[in-house]
């Protein structure tokens, strides 16, 4: 009976040694796993940071598009106003040229009349 107990104790000792070996292996794997967890956390933080930056860029683009739309409206308004003033200036200049041409014609007529009377 003692022999059987010795065998059982030997097997328990063998199992203890195996468990100790398994514990040792788990302990050795724990450090690399912790390191991988830290790396993954770091990558996750970087991705979150990139997401935030992309959101900021998108907001900036929306703001620029809005400002650009407003600028286009202003440019169109000022362009329209400028073209209207240009048309008004053309009409006024045309009227002035017709007036000057008419006066020149009258002067020429007067000069012709004076020239006829002198002869």
PDB file of C-alpha atoms in Angstrom:
ATOM      1  CA  UNK A   1       0.000   0.000   0.000  1.00  0.00           C
ATOM      2  CA  UNK A   2       2.845   2.255   0.783  1.00  0.00           C
ATOM      3  CA  UNK A   3       4.233   1.524  -2.600  1.00  0.00           C
ATOM      4  CA  UNK A   4       0.994   2.604  -4.230  1.00  0.00           C
ATOM      5  CA  UNK A   5       1.017   5.786  -2.168  1.00  0.00           C
ATOM      6  CA  UNK A   6       4.599   6.427  -3.260  1.00  0.00           C
ATOM      7  CA  UNK A   7       3.585   5.984  -6.909  1.00  0.00           C
ATOM      8  CA  UNK A   8       0.625   8.320  -6.420  1.00  0.00           C
ATOM      9  CA  UNK A   9       2.868  10.879  -4.697  1.00  0.00           C
ATOM     10  CA  UNK A  10       5.399  10.490  -7.498  1.00  0.00           C
ATOM     11  CA  UNK A  11       2.701  11.132 -10.046  1.00  0.00           C
ATOM     12  CA  UNK A  12       1.502  14.178  -8.093  1.00  0.00           C
ATOM     13  CA  UNK A  13       5.091  15.432  -7.983  1.00  0.00           C
ATOM     14  CA  UNK A  14       5.340  14.845 -11.721  1.00  0.00           C
ATOM     15  CA  UNK A  15       2.060  16.725 -12.233  1.00  0.00           C
ATOM     16  CA  UNK A  16       3.365  19.550 -10.004  1.00  0.00           C
ATOM     17  CA  UNK A  17       6.522  19.768 -12.109  1.00  0.00           C
ATOM     18  CA  UNK A  18       4.424  19.901 -15.263  1.00  0.00           C
ATOM     19  CA  UNK A  19       2.200  22.600 -13.775  1.00  0.00           C
ATOM     20  CA  UNK A  20       5.284  24.547 -12.729  1.00  0.00           C
ATOM     21  CA  UNK A  21       6.588  24.263 -16.311  1.00  0.00           C
ATOM     22  CA  UNK A  22       3.240  25.429 -17.663  1.00  0.00           C
ATOM     23  CA  UNK A  23       3.193  28.335 -15.173  1.00  0.00           C
ATOM     24  CA  UNK A  24       6.724  29.252 -16.256  1.00  0.00           C
ATOM     25  CA  UNK A  25       5.668  29.222 -19.920  1.00  0.00           C
ATOM     26  CA  UNK A  26       2.633  31.364 -19.157  1.00  0.00           C
ATOM     27  CA  UNK A  27       4.813  33.814 -17.236  1.00  0.00           C
ATOM     28  CA  UNK A  28       7.207  33.993 -20.187  1.00  0.00           C
ATOM     29  CA  UNK A  29       4.283  34.612 -22.598  1.00  0.00           C
ATOM     30  CA  UNK A  30       2.775  37.274 -20.358  1.00  0.00           C
ATOM     31  CA  UNK A  31       5.494  39.858 -21.047  1.00  0.00           C
ATOM     32  CA  UNK A  32       5.266  39.648 -24.848  1.00  0.00           C
ATOM     33  CA  UNK A  33       1.475  39.736 -24.598  1.00  0.00           C
ATOM     34  CA  UNK A  34       1.651  42.823 -22.386  1.00  0.00           C
ATOM     35  CA  UNK A  35       4.033  44.377 -24.872  1.00  0.00           C
ATOM     36  CA  UNK A  36       1.629  43.600 -27.729  1.00  0.00           C
ATOM     37  CA  UNK A  37      -1.249  45.073 -25.733  1.00  0.00           C
ATOM     38  CA  UNK A  38       0.770  48.250 -25.218  1.00  0.00           C
ATOM     39  CA  UNK A  39       1.592  48.411 -28.915  1.00  0.00           C
ATOM     40  CA  UNK A  40      -2.044  47.888 -29.853  1.00  0.00           C
ATOM     41  CA  UNK A  41      -3.076  50.612 -27.413  1.00  0.00           C
ATOM     42  CA  UNK A  42      -0.484  52.894 -28.988  1.00  0.00           C
ATOM     43  CA  UNK A  43      -1.756  52.105 -32.491  1.00  0.00           C
ATOM     44  CA  UNK A  44      -5.320  52.660 -31.305  1.00  0.00           C
ATOM     45  CA  UNK A  45      -4.372  56.048 -29.852  1.00  0.00           C
ATOM     46  CA  UNK A  46      -2.663  57.029 -33.097  1.00  0.00           C
ATOM     47  CA  UNK A  47      -5.719  55.995 -35.103  1.00  0.00           C
ATOM     48  CA  UNK A  48      -7.952  58.018 -32.796  1.00  0.00           C
ATOM     49  CA  UNK A  49      -5.618  60.979 -33.230  1.00  0.00           C
ATOM     50  CA  UNK A  50      -5.728  60.560 -37.010  1.00  0.00           C
ATOM     51  CA  UNK A  51      -9.520  60.349 -36.917  1.00  0.00           C
ATOM     52  CA  UNK A  52      -9.642  63.595 -34.947  1.00  0.00           C
ATOM     53  CA  UNK A  53      -7.275  65.276 -37.378  1.00  0.00           C
ATOM     54  CA  UNK A  54      -9.338  64.057 -40.335  1.00  0.00           C
ATOM     55  CA  UNK A  55     -12.474  65.443 -38.715  1.00  0.00           C
ATOM     56  CA  UNK A  56     -10.685  68.767 -38.234  1.00  0.00           C
ATOM     57  CA  UNK A  57      -9.612  68.751 -41.891  1.00  0.00           C
ATOM     58  CA  UNK A  58     -13.157  67.952 -43.003  1.00  0.00           C
ATOM     59  CA  UNK A  59     -14.526  70.790 -40.892  1.00  0.00           C
ATOM     60  CA  UNK A  60     -11.897  73.116 -42.372  1.00  0.00           C
ATOM     61  CA  UNK A  61     -12.871  72.045 -45.877  1.00  0.00           C
ATOM     62  CA  UNK A  62     -16.548  72.661 -45.139  1.00  0.00           C
ATOM     63  CA  UNK A  63     -15.664  76.092 -43.811  1.00  0.00           C
ATOM     64  CA  UNK A  64     -13.549  76.866 -46.883  1.00  0.00           C
ATOM     65  CA  UNK A  65     -16.313  75.689 -49.220  1.00  0.00           C
ATOM     66  CA  UNK A  66     -18.809  77.904 -47.417  1.00  0.00           C
ATOM     67  CA  UNK A  67     -16.460  80.896 -47.589  1.00  0.00           C
ATOM     68  CA  UNK A  68     -15.727  80.166 -51.235  1.00  0.00           C
ATOM     69  CA  UNK A  69     -19.441  80.130 -52.009  1.00  0.00           C
ATOM     70  CA  UNK A  70     -19.868  83.493 -50.293  1.00  0.00           C
ATOM     71  CA  UNK A  71     -16.883  84.905 -52.160  1.00  0.00           C
ATOM     72  CA  UNK A  72     -18.321  83.705 -55.472  1.00  0.00           C
ATOM     73  CA  UNK A  73     -21.603  85.438 -54.708  1.00  0.00           C
ATOM     74  CA  UNK A  74     -19.762  88.668 -53.857  1.00  0.00           C
ATOM     75  CA  UNK A  75     -17.598  88.462 -56.991  1.00  0.00           C
ATOM     76  CA  UNK A  76     -20.688  87.832 -59.125  1.00  0.00           C
ATOM     77  CA  UNK A  77     -22.430  90.822 -57.534  1.00  0.00           C
ATOM     78  CA  UNK A  78     -19.441  93.143 -58.033  1.00  0.00           C
ATOM     79  CA  UNK A  79     -18.892  91.840 -61.569  1.00  0.00           C
ATOM     80  CA  UNK A  80     -22.538  92.501 -62.389  1.00  0.00           C
ATOM     81  CA  UNK A  81     -22.313  96.000 -60.895  1.00  0.00           C
ATOM     82  CA  UNK A  82     -19.127  96.700 -62.824  1.00  0.00           C
ATOM     83  CA  UNK A  83     -20.654  95.511 -66.109  1.00  0.00           C
ATOM     84  CA  UNK A  84     -23.714  97.687 -65.475  1.00  0.00           C
ATOM     85  CA  UNK A  85     -21.527 100.751 -64.852  1.00  0.00           C
ATOM     86  CA  UNK A  86     -19.481  99.912 -67.948  1.00  0.00           C
ATOM     87  CA  UNK A  87     -22.656  99.764 -70.047  1.00  0.00           C
ATOM     88  CA  UNK A  88     -23.792 103.087 -68.569  1.00  0.00           C
ATOM     89  CA  UNK A  89     -20.388 104.613 -69.380  1.00  0.00           C
ATOM     90  CA  UNK A  90     -20.589 103.283 -72.959  1.00  0.00           C
ATOM     91  CA  UNK A  91     -24.043 104.776 -73.432  1.00  0.00           C
ATOM     92  CA  UNK A  92     -22.939 108.098 -71.946  1.00  0.00           C
ATOM     93  CA  UNK A  93     -19.769 108.151 -74.075  1.00  0.00           C
ATOM     94  CA  UNK A  94     -21.776 107.306 -77.201  1.00  0.00           C
ATOM     95  CA  UNK A  95     -24.184 110.126 -76.401  1.00  0.00           C
ATOM     96  CA  UNK A  96     -21.289 112.555 -75.837  1.00  0.00           C
ATOM     97  CA  UNK A  97     -19.634 111.499 -79.111  1.00  0.00           C
ATOM     98  CA  UNK A  98     -22.910 112.035 -80.991  1.00  0.00           C
ATOM     99  CA  UNK A  99     -23.253 115.446 -79.355  1.00  0.00           C
ATOM    100  CA  UNK A 100     -19.652 116.405 -80.264  1.00  0.00           C
ATOM    101  CA  UNK A 101     -20.193 115.115 -83.802  1.00  0.00           C
ATOM    102  CA  UNK A 102     -23.404 117.161 -84.073  1.00  0.00           C
ATOM    103  CA  UNK A 103     -21.628 120.310 -82.807  1.00  0.00           C
ATOM    104  CA  UNK A 104     -18.749 119.675 -85.207  1.00  0.00           C
ATOM    105  CA  UNK A 105     -21.252 119.355 -88.058  1.00  0.00           C
ATOM    106  CA  UNK A 106     -22.865 122.660 -86.992  1.00  0.00           C
ATOM    107  CA  UNK A 107     -19.446 124.371 -86.905  1.00  0.00           C
ATOM    108  CA  UNK A 108     -18.671 123.015 -90.334  1.00  0.00           C
ATOM    109  CA  UNK A 109     -22.015 124.257 -91.630  1.00  0.00           C
ATOM    110  CA  UNK A 110     -21.334 127.708 -90.113  1.00  0.00           C
ATOM    111  CA  UNK A 111     -17.849 127.740 -91.663  1.00  0.00           C
ATOM    112  CA  UNK A 112     -19.345 126.830 -95.050  1.00  0.00           C
ATOM    113  CA  UNK A 113     -21.951 129.596 -94.741  1.00  0.00           C
ATOM    114  CA  UNK A 114     -19.216 132.099 -93.767  1.00  0.00           C
ATOM    115  CA  UNK A 115     -17.060 130.892 -96.611  1.00  0.00           C
ATOM    116  CA  UNK A 116     -19.938 131.352 -99.097  1.00  0.00           C
ATOM    117  CA  UNK A 117     -20.616 134.901 -97.841  1.00  0.00           C
ATOM    118  CA  UNK A 118     -16.978 135.824 -98.199  1.00  0.00           C
ATOM    119  CA  UNK A 119     -16.936 134.858-101.838  1.00  0.00           C
TER     120      UNK A 119
END
